[in-house]
Each structure stands twice: as structure tokens, then as C-alpha cells.
Amino acid sequence: MAVKARETLESKQISITTLGILMVVVVGYTLLYNQFANTLEDYRLKTIVGVISLVIMMGGFLISLRYITTIYEMLITHDQFTIERKIFFWKKTVLEIKIDDIIKILPIEEAKKIEGPMRNYTLTNMDGKRKYVIQYNKQGKICCAKIQCTGKFHETLKKQVKI
């Protein structure tokens, strides 16, 4: 099984504006919690509110880490297109399509009225990496996958599919 093309899609560093927004949210949330906690006199209620507040902050932190550290590895072989998602050290194959099952590969701008359920395997807008929609058959159903890759990877995929 010879590898025809391989591409890694990594999320770029967090922007200054996003970091500023996160800091404002954290400071605002902390100030609101402090104002609310100072008005409570019952220590049990204060403890419960503190634990709930901590769980909310940790959950938000873990969710943001998930989106910041997501990496997609795309691989084209002579008979299959595969996408693996990596988050920290967890690795999972999220898409496997036989090359013969691919119907269309369109730029995202041309794919407004595509049939079938859409799965998204893209990250934020990146320089040199455009978004495309792959339409394919899966067990007799038409499905779609939104991917993001360079022009060279796209051309290799189109040649392999013979579109």
C-alpha cells in the first residue's frame, strides 16, 4: 500500500484577540463570582457555589484545549483516503473512504447544494490551505466530508480519484 500523499493540518497559534477575549471572560467571571460569593453568608452554600464555579472554569479550559491542540493527518494511498484526528496523545481514525467511492471533490464555495450529511474536518482559516467538500458513497448513502488542505494535496487526490 504505497502512500501517494500525506498532509498534516495543525491549528495555528492562538491569536492575540482571542487571548484577550479569553482573559476578559476569565477576569469577568472571577469578579462576578467574587461579588456573588461575598453576598452569601451560609458557608455550605458558598462552598457549593465555589465548587460549581471551579467545575465550569475547568470544563471551559479543557474544551478550549481540545480545539487548540487538534491535529488532522490526511493520507492518500492507491485505494483509500484516511483522516486521523490527534488530540494530545490520543489518536483516532475519523474517516476512511475508498477512492472508488468518491463522487465529487469541490471547493467549499461551489458546494452550496450538496446532498447528504456533512462531517467537518477543518480548522480555522489558514494561509495556503483551502477548504473542499468530498462527496462519497457509504453503504449506499451519499455522505459529505469537509476537509482543508493545500492545492498540491487536492490535485493528488483528484488525480487518484480521476475526476
mmCIF file of C-alpha atoms in Angstrom:
data_model
loop_
_atom_site.group_PDB
_atom_site.id
_atom_site.type_symbol
_atom_site.label_atom_id
_atom_site.label_comp_id
_atom_site.label_asym_id
_atom_site.label_seq_id
_atom_site.Cartn_x
_atom_site.Cartn_y
_atom_site.Cartn_z
ATOM 1 C CA MET A 1 0.000 0.000 0.000
ATOM 2 C CA ALA A 2 2.055 2.913 -1.298
ATOM 3 C CA VAL A 3 1.481 6.363 0.145
ATOM 4 C CA LYS A 4 0.601 8.835 -2.615
ATOM 5 C CA ALA A 5 0.286 11.947 -0.437
ATOM 6 C CA ARG A 6 0.301 12.903 3.221
ATOM 7 C CA GLU A 7 -0.690 16.172 4.860
ATOM 8 C CA THR A 8 -0.897 17.390 8.438
ATOM 9 C CA LEU A 9 -3.356 20.092 9.421
ATOM 10 C CA GLU A 10 -2.392 21.729 12.712
ATOM 11 C CA SER A 11 -4.232 24.543 14.399
ATOM 12 C CA LYS A 12 -2.225 27.733 14.371
ATOM 13 C CA GLN A 13 -1.215 29.568 17.484
ATOM 14 C CA ILE A 14 -3.979 31.371 19.334
ATOM 15 C CA SER A 15 -4.384 34.947 18.147
ATOM 16 C CA ILE A 16 -3.884 37.977 20.390
ATOM 17 C CA THR A 17 -7.554 38.994 20.087
ATOM 18 C CA THR A 18 -8.757 35.521 21.097
ATOM 19 C CA LEU A 19 -6.351 35.504 24.015
ATOM 20 C CA GLY A 20 -7.630 38.960 25.049
ATOM 21 C CA ILE A 21 -11.242 37.780 24.871
ATOM 22 C CA LEU A 22 -10.402 34.728 26.997
ATOM 23 C CA MET A 23 -8.683 36.903 29.593
ATOM 24 C CA VAL A 24 -11.674 39.295 29.752
ATOM 25 C CA VAL A 25 -14.046 36.347 30.215
ATOM 26 C CA VAL A 26 -11.904 34.822 32.986
ATOM 27 C CA VAL A 27 -11.498 38.133 34.835
ATOM 28 C CA GLY A 28 -15.198 38.972 34.431
ATOM 29 C CA TYR A 29 -16.273 35.530 35.591
ATOM 30 C CA THR A 30 -13.941 35.759 38.605
ATOM 31 C CA LEU A 31 -15.238 39.217 39.560
ATOM 32 C CA LEU A 32 -18.873 38.123 39.213
ATOM 33 C CA TYR A 33 -18.209 35.018 41.294
ATOM 34 C CA ASN A 34 -16.436 37.106 43.941
ATOM 35 C CA GLN A 35 -19.347 39.576 44.117
ATOM 36 C CA PHE A 36 -21.875 36.737 44.414
ATOM 37 C CA ALA A 37 -19.820 34.719 46.920
ATOM 38 C CA ASN A 38 -19.322 37.733 49.184
ATOM 39 C CA THR A 39 -23.084 38.217 49.492
ATOM 40 C CA LEU A 40 -23.608 34.657 50.763
ATOM 41 C CA GLU A 41 -23.427 34.037 54.499
ATOM 42 C CA ASP A 42 -24.040 30.291 54.557
ATOM 43 C CA TYR A 43 -20.648 28.555 54.205
ATOM 44 C CA ARG A 44 -22.138 25.350 52.781
ATOM 45 C CA LEU A 45 -23.849 27.294 50.013
ATOM 46 C CA LYS A 46 -20.652 29.282 49.462
ATOM 47 C CA THR A 47 -18.689 26.024 49.110
ATOM 48 C CA ILE A 48 -21.215 24.550 46.682
ATOM 49 C CA VAL A 49 -21.147 27.696 44.551
ATOM 50 C CA GLY A 50 -17.324 27.643 44.626
ATOM 51 C CA VAL A 51 -17.148 24.011 43.507
ATOM 52 C CA ILE A 52 -19.683 24.585 40.710
ATOM 53 C CA SER A 53 -17.741 27.658 39.593
ATOM 54 C CA LEU A 54 -14.485 25.674 39.574
ATOM 55 C CA VAL A 55 -16.056 22.868 37.519
ATOM 56 C CA ILE A 56 -17.371 25.391 34.969
ATOM 57 C CA MET A 57 -13.934 27.052 34.637
ATOM 58 C CA MET A 58 -12.116 23.702 34.311
ATOM 59 C CA GLY A 59 -14.630 22.465 31.744
ATOM 60 C CA GLY A 60 -14.191 25.619 29.665
ATOM 61 C CA PHE A 61 -10.420 25.268 29.888
ATOM 62 C CA LEU A 62 -10.487 21.620 28.763
ATOM 63 C CA ILE A 63 -12.839 22.378 25.879
ATOM 64 C CA SER A 64 -10.607 25.228 24.685
ATOM 65 C CA LEU A 65 -7.540 22.952 24.946
ATOM 66 C CA ARG A 66 -9.298 20.370 22.801
ATOM 67 C CA TYR A 67 -9.826 22.864 19.982
ATOM 68 C CA ILE A 68 -6.378 24.423 20.281
ATOM 69 C CA THR A 69 -4.490 21.099 20.159
ATOM 70 C CA THR A 70 -6.463 19.278 17.429
ATOM 71 C CA ILE A 71 -4.372 17.929 14.543
ATOM 72 C CA TYR A 72 -5.727 16.184 11.438
ATOM 73 C CA GLU A 73 -3.447 13.846 9.479
ATOM 74 C CA MET A 74 -4.673 13.060 5.974
ATOM 75 C CA LEU A 75 -3.287 10.174 3.935
ATOM 76 C CA ILE A 76 -3.915 9.095 0.349
ATOM 77 C CA THR A 77 -2.943 5.598 -0.734
ATOM 78 C CA HIS A 78 -3.671 3.874 -4.027
ATOM 79 C CA ASP A 79 -7.108 2.734 -2.835
ATOM 80 C CA GLN A 80 -8.041 4.760 0.253
ATOM 81 C CA PHE A 81 -8.294 8.260 1.740
ATOM 82 C CA THR A 82 -7.880 8.364 5.528
ATOM 83 C CA ILE A 83 -8.131 11.134 8.131
ATOM 84 C CA GLU A 84 -6.823 10.674 11.669
ATOM 85 C CA ARG A 85 -7.532 13.159 14.455
ATOM 86 C CA LYS A 86 -4.936 13.653 17.180
ATOM 87 C CA ILE A 87 -5.644 15.455 20.440
ATOM 88 C CA PHE A 88 -2.540 15.473 22.639
ATOM 89 C CA PHE A 89 -1.561 11.798 22.575
ATOM 90 C CA TRP A 90 -4.980 10.367 21.635
ATOM 91 C CA LYS A 91 -5.165 9.296 18.006
ATOM 92 C CA LYS A 92 -8.344 8.169 16.276
ATOM 93 C CA THR A 93 -9.196 7.377 12.664
ATOM 94 C CA VAL A 94 -12.247 9.527 11.974
ATOM 95 C CA LEU A 95 -12.704 8.929 8.243
ATOM 96 C CA GLU A 96 -11.831 6.140 5.822
ATOM 97 C CA ILE A 97 -13.084 6.389 2.261
ATOM 98 C CA LYS A 98 -12.277 4.039 -0.571
ATOM 99 C CA ILE A 99 -11.069 6.017 -3.575
ATOM 100 C CA ASP A 100 -13.674 4.270 -5.767
ATOM 101 C CA ASP A 101 -16.489 5.569 -3.512
ATOM 102 C CA ILE A 102 -15.624 9.268 -4.002
ATOM 103 C CA ILE A 103 -18.113 11.023 -6.287
ATOM 104 C CA LYS A 104 -17.040 14.699 -6.242
ATOM 105 C CA ILE A 105 -14.358 16.952 -4.805
ATOM 106 C CA LEU A 106 -15.453 20.588 -4.848
ATOM 107 C CA PRO A 107 -14.134 23.839 -3.390
ATOM 108 C CA ILE A 108 -16.316 24.937 -0.480
ATOM 109 C CA GLU A 109 -17.592 27.940 -2.459
ATOM 110 C CA GLU A 110 -19.122 25.648 -5.124
ATOM 111 C CA ALA A 111 -20.612 23.165 -2.677
ATOM 112 C CA LYS A 112 -23.698 25.064 -1.543
ATOM 113 C CA LYS A 113 -26.315 22.467 -2.520
ATOM 114 C CA ILE A 114 -24.567 19.193 -1.766
ATOM 115 C CA GLU A 115 -26.737 16.294 -0.645
ATOM 116 C CA GLY A 116 -26.066 14.150 2.381
ATOM 117 C CA PRO A 117 -24.898 14.648 5.947
ATOM 118 C CA MET A 118 -21.769 16.802 6.283
ATOM 119 C CA ARG A 119 -18.836 15.970 8.583
ATOM 120 C CA ASN A 120 -16.331 18.752 9.271
ATOM 121 C CA TYR A 121 -12.584 18.002 9.403
ATOM 122 C CA THR A 122 -11.300 21.574 9.128
ATOM 123 C CA LEU A 123 -9.682 24.067 11.446
ATOM 124 C CA THR A 124 -9.604 27.871 11.288
ATOM 125 C CA ASN A 125 -8.744 29.694 8.076
ATOM 126 C CA MET A 126 -5.078 29.154 7.276
ATOM 127 C CA ASP A 127 -2.818 30.592 4.611
ATOM 128 C CA GLY A 128 -2.314 28.212 1.690
ATOM 129 C CA LYS A 129 -4.927 25.702 2.851
ATOM 130 C CA ARG A 130 -8.313 25.915 1.209
ATOM 131 C CA LYS A 131 -11.465 24.098 2.215
ATOM 132 C CA TYR A 132 -13.014 21.421 -0.004
ATOM 133 C CA VAL A 133 -16.024 19.135 0.156
ATOM 134 C CA ILE A 134 -15.719 15.454 -0.711
ATOM 135 C CA GLN A 135 -18.942 13.721 -1.646
ATOM 136 C CA TYR A 136 -18.817 9.929 -1.383
ATOM 137 C CA ASN A 137 -20.934 6.775 -1.144
ATOM 138 C CA LYS A 138 -21.067 4.994 2.187
ATOM 139 C CA GLN A 139 -23.163 1.837 2.373
ATOM 140 C CA GLY A 140 -25.476 3.092 -0.364
ATOM 141 C CA LYS A 141 -25.905 6.565 1.160
ATOM 142 C CA ILE A 142 -24.376 9.796 -0.100
ATOM 143 C CA CYS A 143 -22.226 11.460 2.575
ATOM 144 C CA CYS A 144 -20.010 14.548 2.617
ATOM 145 C CA ALA A 145 -16.792 15.491 4.376
ATOM 146 C CA LYS A 146 -15.382 18.993 4.588
ATOM 147 C CA ILE A 147 -11.565 18.941 4.506
ATOM 148 C CA GLN A 148 -8.831 21.578 4.455
ATOM 149 C CA CYS A 149 -5.612 21.041 2.511
ATOM 150 C CA THR A 150 -3.051 22.570 0.179
ATOM 151 C CA GLY A 151 -3.555 22.758 -3.574
ATOM 152 C CA LYS A 152 -0.926 20.075 -4.160
ATOM 153 C CA PHE A 153 -2.713 17.592 -1.878
ATOM 154 C CA HIS A 154 -6.028 18.437 -3.565
ATOM 155 C CA GLU A 155 -4.566 17.808 -7.016
ATOM 156 C CA THR A 156 -3.113 14.474 -5.905
ATOM 157 C CA LEU A 157 -6.493 13.438 -4.547
ATOM 158 C CA LYS A 158 -8.237 14.488 -7.766
ATOM 159 C CA LYS A 159 -5.718 12.507 -9.856
ATOM 160 C CA GLN A 160 -6.181 9.461 -7.679
ATOM 161 C CA VAL A 161 -9.960 9.699 -7.972
ATOM 162 C CA LYS A 162 -9.730 10.548 -11.698
ATOM 163 C CA ILE A 163 -12.230 13.406 -11.598
#
